mmCIF file of C-alpha atoms in Angstrom:
data_model
loop_
_atom_site.group_PDB
_atom_site.id
_atom_site.type_symbol
_atom_site.label_atom_id
_atom_site.label_comp_id
_atom_site.label_asym_id
_atom_site.label_seq_id
_atom_site.Cartn_x
_atom_site.Cartn_y
_atom_site.Cartn_z
ATOM 1 C CA UNK A 26 24.488 -24.121 -47.330
ATOM 2 C CA UNK A 27 24.937 -21.544 -44.589
ATOM 3 C CA UNK A 28 28.055 -19.790 -45.923
ATOM 4 C CA UNK A 29 28.632 -16.077 -46.238
ATOM 5 C CA UNK A 30 31.611 -15.218 -48.442
ATOM 6 C CA UNK A 31 33.339 -11.900 -47.810
ATOM 7 C CA UNK A 32 35.904 -10.069 -49.926
ATOM 8 C CA UNK A 33 38.481 -8.656 -49.988
ATOM 9 C CA UNK A 34 40.423 -10.071 -47.041
ATOM 10 C CA UNK A 35 42.281 -6.777 -46.645
ATOM 11 C CA UNK A 36 41.927 -3.294 -48.075
ATOM 12 C CA UNK A 37 44.070 -0.182 -48.001
ATOM 13 C CA UNK A 38 42.654 3.192 -49.026
ATOM 14 C CA UNK A 39 43.734 6.787 -48.653
ATOM 15 C CA UNK A 40 41.859 9.196 -46.451
ATOM 16 C CA UNK A 41 38.760 10.435 -48.230
ATOM 17 C CA UNK A 42 38.491 7.304 -50.383
ATOM 18 C CA UNK A 43 35.452 5.021 -50.533
ATOM 19 C CA UNK A 44 36.316 1.469 -49.485
ATOM 20 C CA UNK A 45 33.812 -1.166 -50.580
ATOM 21 C CA UNK A 46 33.504 -4.557 -48.902
ATOM 22 C CA UNK A 47 31.434 -7.243 -50.562
ATOM 23 C CA UNK A 48 29.559 -10.258 -49.238
ATOM 24 C CA UNK A 49 27.679 -13.031 -50.993
ATOM 25 C CA UNK A 50 25.327 -15.561 -49.478
ATOM 26 C CA UNK A 51 23.711 -18.771 -50.660
ATOM 27 C CA UNK A 52 20.750 -19.348 -48.370
ATOM 28 C CA UNK A 53 17.758 -17.474 -49.827
ATOM 29 C CA UNK A 54 15.990 -17.767 -46.467
ATOM 30 C CA UNK A 55 18.386 -15.234 -44.924
ATOM 31 C CA UNK A 56 16.505 -12.021 -44.148
ATOM 32 C CA UNK A 57 18.736 -10.025 -41.797
ATOM 33 C CA UNK A 58 22.154 -8.747 -42.853
ATOM 34 C CA UNK A 59 24.242 -6.861 -40.274
ATOM 35 C CA UNK A 60 27.750 -5.483 -40.466
ATOM 36 C CA UNK A 61 30.091 -5.452 -37.488
ATOM 37 C CA UNK A 62 33.127 -3.261 -36.862
ATOM 38 C CA UNK A 63 35.989 -4.490 -34.707
ATOM 39 C CA UNK A 64 38.902 -2.406 -33.451
ATOM 40 C CA UNK A 65 42.107 -4.125 -32.270
ATOM 41 C CA UNK A 66 41.720 -5.598 -28.790
ATOM 42 C CA UNK A 67 37.951 -5.064 -28.750
ATOM 43 C CA UNK A 68 34.893 -7.153 -29.447
ATOM 44 C CA UNK A 69 32.905 -6.666 -32.668
ATOM 45 C CA UNK A 70 30.206 -3.996 -32.479
ATOM 46 C CA UNK A 71 27.071 -3.724 -34.589
ATOM 47 C CA UNK A 72 27.566 -0.997 -37.204
ATOM 48 C CA UNK A 73 24.556 -1.124 -39.511
ATOM 49 C CA UNK A 74 22.043 -3.728 -40.684
ATOM 50 C CA UNK A 75 19.600 -4.192 -43.555
ATOM 51 C CA UNK A 76 16.637 -6.390 -44.427
ATOM 52 C CA UNK A 77 15.922 -7.541 -48.000
ATOM 53 C CA UNK A 78 12.846 -5.360 -48.457
ATOM 54 C CA UNK A 79 15.116 -2.359 -49.157
ATOM 55 C CA UNK A 80 18.007 -1.989 -51.591
ATOM 56 C CA UNK A 81 20.031 0.551 -49.642
ATOM 57 C CA UNK A 82 20.431 1.849 -46.114
ATOM 58 C CA UNK A 83 22.555 4.776 -44.949
ATOM 59 C CA UNK A 84 23.728 5.671 -41.474
ATOM 60 C CA UNK A 85 26.121 8.577 -41.477
ATOM 61 C CA UNK A 86 29.073 7.750 -43.731
ATOM 62 C CA UNK A 87 28.198 4.040 -43.853
ATOM 63 C CA UNK A 88 25.924 2.600 -46.556
ATOM 64 C CA UNK A 89 24.739 -0.945 -47.182
ATOM 65 C CA UNK A 90 23.728 -1.836 -50.728
ATOM 66 C CA UNK A 91 21.652 -4.977 -51.136
ATOM 67 C CA UNK A 92 21.022 -6.979 -54.321
ATOM 68 C CA UNK A 93 18.496 -9.701 -53.576
ATOM 69 C CA UNK A 94 18.542 -11.305 -57.033
ATOM 70 C CA UNK A 95 22.343 -11.612 -56.967
ATOM 71 C CA UNK A 96 22.360 -12.617 -53.280
ATOM 72 C CA UNK A 97 24.982 -9.998 -52.566
ATOM 73 C CA UNK A 98 25.350 -7.070 -50.220
ATOM 74 C CA UNK A 99 28.113 -4.582 -49.696
ATOM 75 C CA UNK A 100 29.349 -1.941 -47.272
ATOM 76 C CA UNK A 101 30.517 1.454 -48.544
ATOM 77 C CA UNK A 102 32.319 3.942 -46.312
ATOM 78 C CA UNK A 103 32.099 7.485 -47.643
ATOM 79 C CA UNK A 104 34.915 9.969 -46.976
ATOM 80 C CA UNK A 105 36.889 7.328 -45.086
ATOM 81 C CA UNK A 106 39.032 8.449 -42.144
ATOM 82 C CA UNK A 107 42.021 6.871 -40.364
ATOM 83 C CA UNK A 108 39.681 6.229 -37.429
ATOM 84 C CA UNK A 109 37.707 3.845 -39.664
ATOM 85 C CA UNK A 110 40.691 1.487 -39.736
ATOM 86 C CA UNK A 111 39.290 -1.737 -38.301
ATOM 87 C CA UNK A 112 38.166 -5.223 -39.250
ATOM 88 C CA UNK A 113 34.683 -5.418 -40.740
ATOM 89 C CA UNK A 114 32.503 -8.527 -40.670
ATOM 90 C CA UNK A 115 29.330 -9.115 -42.635
ATOM 91 C CA UNK A 116 26.770 -11.594 -41.331
ATOM 92 C CA UNK A 117 23.384 -13.082 -42.136
ATOM 93 C CA UNK A 118 20.557 -14.822 -40.350
ATOM 94 C CA UNK A 119 17.004 -15.920 -40.989
ATOM 95 C CA UNK A 120 13.830 -15.271 -39.049
ATOM 96 C CA UNK A 121 11.966 -18.349 -37.921
ATOM 97 C CA UNK A 122 10.805 -19.863 -34.678
ATOM 98 C CA UNK A 123 13.256 -22.269 -33.140
ATOM 99 C CA UNK A 124 16.513 -22.344 -31.258
ATOM 100 C CA UNK A 125 18.688 -21.810 -34.322
ATOM 101 C CA UNK A 126 16.898 -18.644 -35.289
ATOM 102 C CA UNK A 127 19.230 -16.578 -33.136
ATOM 103 C CA UNK A 128 22.335 -17.609 -34.998
ATOM 104 C CA UNK A 129 24.305 -15.315 -37.246
ATOM 105 C CA UNK A 130 26.543 -16.708 -39.978
ATOM 106 C CA UNK A 131 29.627 -14.498 -40.269
ATOM 107 C CA UNK A 132 31.928 -13.737 -43.168
ATOM 108 C CA UNK A 133 35.644 -14.137 -42.494
ATOM 109 C CA UNK A 134 36.294 -10.416 -42.163
ATOM 110 C CA UNK A 135 38.036 -7.591 -44.023
ATOM 111 C CA UNK A 136 40.895 -5.671 -42.468
ATOM 112 C CA UNK A 137 40.606 -2.051 -43.572
ATOM 113 C CA UNK A 138 43.470 0.411 -43.288
ATOM 114 C CA UNK A 139 42.837 4.069 -44.078
ATOM 115 C CA UNK A 140 46.106 5.937 -44.517
ATOM 116 C CA UNK A 141 46.360 9.708 -43.955
ATOM 117 C CA UNK B 28 24.871 -1.442 -17.010
ATOM 118 C CA UNK B 29 28.006 -3.333 -18.059
ATOM 119 C CA UNK B 30 26.348 -5.323 -20.879
ATOM 120 C CA UNK B 31 28.587 -8.353 -21.362
ATOM 121 C CA UNK B 32 31.514 -8.960 -19.010
ATOM 122 C CA UNK B 33 34.211 -11.484 -19.838
ATOM 123 C CA UNK B 34 36.910 -12.617 -17.458
ATOM 124 C CA UNK B 35 39.820 -13.016 -17.516
ATOM 125 C CA UNK B 36 41.082 -10.716 -20.289
ATOM 126 C CA UNK B 37 44.306 -12.674 -20.727
ATOM 127 C CA UNK B 38 45.338 -16.193 -19.747
ATOM 128 C CA UNK B 39 48.304 -18.468 -20.373
ATOM 129 C CA UNK B 40 47.793 -22.184 -19.828
ATOM 130 C CA UNK B 41 50.029 -25.191 -20.060
ATOM 131 C CA UNK B 42 48.955 -28.076 -22.278
ATOM 132 C CA UNK B 43 46.607 -30.364 -20.374
ATOM 133 C CA UNK B 44 45.454 -27.778 -17.861
ATOM 134 C CA UNK B 45 41.769 -26.937 -17.493
ATOM 135 C CA UNK B 46 40.142 -23.566 -16.995
ATOM 136 C CA UNK B 47 36.844 -21.736 -17.195
ATOM 137 C CA UNK B 48 36.224 -18.571 -19.176
ATOM 138 C CA UNK B 49 33.504 -16.504 -17.594
ATOM 139 C CA UNK B 50 30.727 -14.582 -19.363
ATOM 140 C CA UNK B 51 28.163 -12.575 -17.447
ATOM 141 C CA UNK B 52 25.398 -10.306 -18.792
ATOM 142 C CA UNK B 53 23.091 -7.796 -17.153
ATOM 143 C CA UNK B 54 20.786 -7.253 -20.146
ATOM 144 C CA UNK B 55 18.423 -10.210 -19.506
ATOM 145 C CA UNK B 56 18.978 -11.553 -23.035
ATOM 146 C CA UNK B 57 17.873 -15.111 -23.761
ATOM 147 C CA UNK B 58 20.604 -15.992 -26.209
ATOM 148 C CA UNK B 59 24.245 -16.371 -25.192
ATOM 149 C CA UNK B 60 27.033 -17.810 -27.266
ATOM 150 C CA UNK B 61 30.769 -18.382 -27.402
ATOM 151 C CA UNK B 62 32.919 -17.687 -30.457
ATOM 152 C CA UNK B 63 36.582 -18.093 -31.128
ATOM 153 C CA UNK B 64 38.443 -15.763 -33.461
ATOM 154 C CA UNK B 65 41.554 -16.859 -35.290
ATOM 155 C CA UNK B 66 43.457 -14.994 -38.031
ATOM 156 C CA UNK B 67 41.865 -15.584 -41.433
ATOM 157 C CA UNK B 68 39.138 -17.778 -39.947
ATOM 158 C CA UNK B 69 36.651 -15.149 -38.858
ATOM 159 C CA UNK B 70 34.318 -15.862 -35.949
ATOM 160 C CA UNK B 71 33.492 -19.506 -35.348
ATOM 161 C CA UNK B 72 30.654 -20.577 -33.053
ATOM 162 C CA UNK B 73 31.638 -22.967 -30.256
ATOM 163 C CA UNK B 74 28.485 -23.380 -28.147
ATOM 164 C CA UNK B 75 25.306 -21.456 -27.614
ATOM 165 C CA UNK B 76 22.323 -21.283 -25.266
ATOM 166 C CA UNK B 77 18.775 -20.026 -25.819
ATOM 167 C CA UNK B 78 17.900 -19.970 -22.123
ATOM 168 C CA UNK B 79 18.715 -21.367 -18.706
ATOM 169 C CA UNK B 80 19.169 -25.124 -18.869
ATOM 170 C CA UNK B 81 19.363 -25.201 -22.699
ATOM 171 C CA UNK B 82 22.668 -25.453 -24.563
ATOM 172 C CA UNK B 83 23.754 -26.744 -27.949
ATOM 173 C CA UNK B 84 26.866 -27.176 -30.036
ATOM 174 C CA UNK B 85 28.098 -24.819 -32.695
ATOM 175 C CA UNK B 86 30.621 -25.287 -35.476
ATOM 176 C CA UNK B 87 33.708 -26.104 -33.367
ATOM 177 C CA UNK B 88 32.589 -27.622 -30.015
ATOM 178 C CA UNK B 89 35.292 -30.248 -29.469
ATOM 179 C CA UNK B 90 37.379 -29.691 -26.351
ATOM 180 C CA UNK B 91 34.892 -27.272 -24.822
ATOM 181 C CA UNK B 92 32.030 -27.645 -22.381
ATOM 182 C CA UNK B 93 29.265 -25.220 -21.357
ATOM 183 C CA UNK B 94 26.366 -24.993 -18.957
ATOM 184 C CA UNK B 95 23.652 -22.372 -18.362
ATOM 185 C CA UNK B 96 22.207 -22.534 -14.877
ATOM 186 C CA UNK B 97 21.097 -18.867 -14.807
ATOM 187 C CA UNK B 98 20.053 -16.264 -17.373
ATOM 188 C CA UNK B 99 23.062 -14.139 -16.477
ATOM 189 C CA UNK B 100 26.002 -16.546 -16.740
ATOM 190 C CA UNK B 101 27.367 -18.767 -19.490
ATOM 191 C CA UNK B 102 30.807 -20.177 -18.616
ATOM 192 C CA UNK B 103 33.012 -21.935 -21.166
ATOM 193 C CA UNK B 104 35.183 -24.759 -19.865
ATOM 194 C CA UNK B 105 38.335 -26.045 -21.463
ATOM 195 C CA UNK B 106 38.669 -29.617 -20.253
ATOM 196 C CA UNK B 107 42.300 -30.301 -21.237
ATOM 197 C CA UNK B 108 43.881 -27.346 -23.002
ATOM 198 C CA UNK B 109 45.739 -27.897 -26.283
ATOM 199 C CA UNK B 110 47.903 -25.469 -28.293
ATOM 200 C CA UNK B 111 45.188 -25.520 -31.013
ATOM 201 C CA UNK B 112 42.914 -23.757 -28.541
ATOM 202 C CA UNK B 113 45.155 -20.692 -28.537
ATOM 203 C CA UNK B 114 42.727 -18.013 -29.699
ATOM 204 C CA UNK B 115 40.673 -14.994 -28.744
ATOM 205 C CA UNK B 116 37.326 -15.981 -27.267
ATOM 206 C CA UNK B 117 34.230 -13.797 -27.413
ATOM 207 C CA UNK B 118 30.934 -14.134 -25.639
ATOM 208 C CA UNK B 119 27.941 -12.683 -27.519
ATOM 209 C CA UNK B 120 24.350 -12.159 -26.434
ATOM 210 C CA UNK B 121 21.122 -11.357 -28.250
ATOM 211 C CA UNK B 122 17.456 -10.776 -27.563
ATOM 212 C CA UNK B 123 16.448 -12.973 -30.469
ATOM 213 C CA UNK B 124 15.815 -13.360 -34.155
ATOM 214 C CA UNK B 125 16.743 -10.490 -36.366
ATOM 215 C CA UNK B 126 18.499 -8.593 -33.626
ATOM 216 C CA UNK B 127 22.130 -7.689 -33.465
ATOM 217 C CA UNK B 128 24.551 -9.337 -31.122
ATOM 218 C CA UNK B 129 26.320 -7.582 -28.250
ATOM 219 C CA UNK B 130 29.848 -8.892 -27.831
ATOM 220 C CA UNK B 131 32.070 -8.912 -24.788
ATOM 221 C CA UNK B 132 35.590 -7.526 -24.957
ATOM 222 C CA UNK B 133 37.173 -10.953 -25.312
ATOM 223 C CA UNK B 134 39.588 -13.299 -23.548
ATOM 224 C CA UNK B 135 42.977 -13.840 -25.174
ATOM 225 C CA UNK B 136 44.096 -17.396 -24.367
ATOM 226 C CA UNK B 137 47.524 -18.833 -25.054
ATOM 227 C CA UNK B 138 48.198 -22.536 -24.539
ATOM 228 C CA UNK B 139 51.873 -23.468 -24.374
#
C-alpha cells in the first residue's frame, strides 16, 4: 500500500504557537520523507526532508520528528508567524533503481492559518 | 535560470474542446511529471516521464495524453475537456531518487 495519511486537514493557531502536522505511512520501504509548503496561487516548494536514519531534523523554526517503529513523522513549526500560513504536504518515497523510484506519494495536505 | 515554466497560467475551456498545457524546464532534470490539485484531494499524479521518449501513467491518467520528445519539454494534452477536469495543474521535475521535486507555478483550468 502506497498511502501517506496526513492530519489534521486544517489547523488554526495563534502567533507564537507551535502547530504540529502528523503523517503516517504504511510502506516500510519508504526512506525519504519531505515536507512541502504551498502558498495560495503558487506551486509547492520543498521545505525540509528527513531520512529514517535520524529521529529529528531542524531547519530554522521547522522541525521534523520521525518515529520509524510507529511509521509516523511530523512537522513542528516553532514560534509560528502569520507568514507561515500556507498548505503543508508531507510525502514519502523509496530509493531503488527503476522508473518508479522518482515518485513521491503525497499526503492530502494541511491548511495552516496563523492568526496575529 | 527559470527552473520550471508552465503556460498558460489561466485557461477557460468549453466542454469538448482540446488544449495543451505546456511545461518547460532549464535544469536538465530527467524526471518530469504532471499533477492535478483539487480541494481535499491533495496532489494526484497524472503522467510522468523519466527521460526523452519514455512516459508512463500515474494515478489519474484518463482524459490526458503526454509525450516527451526532448529533455526540456513535457506537454500535457486534454483530448476532449470535461467539467471534471477543472483543476489546478502542476508540472514537477526531479533529478532522481531521494531528491526533492521542483514545481512550476501551476495552470488553473476551468472547463464550462
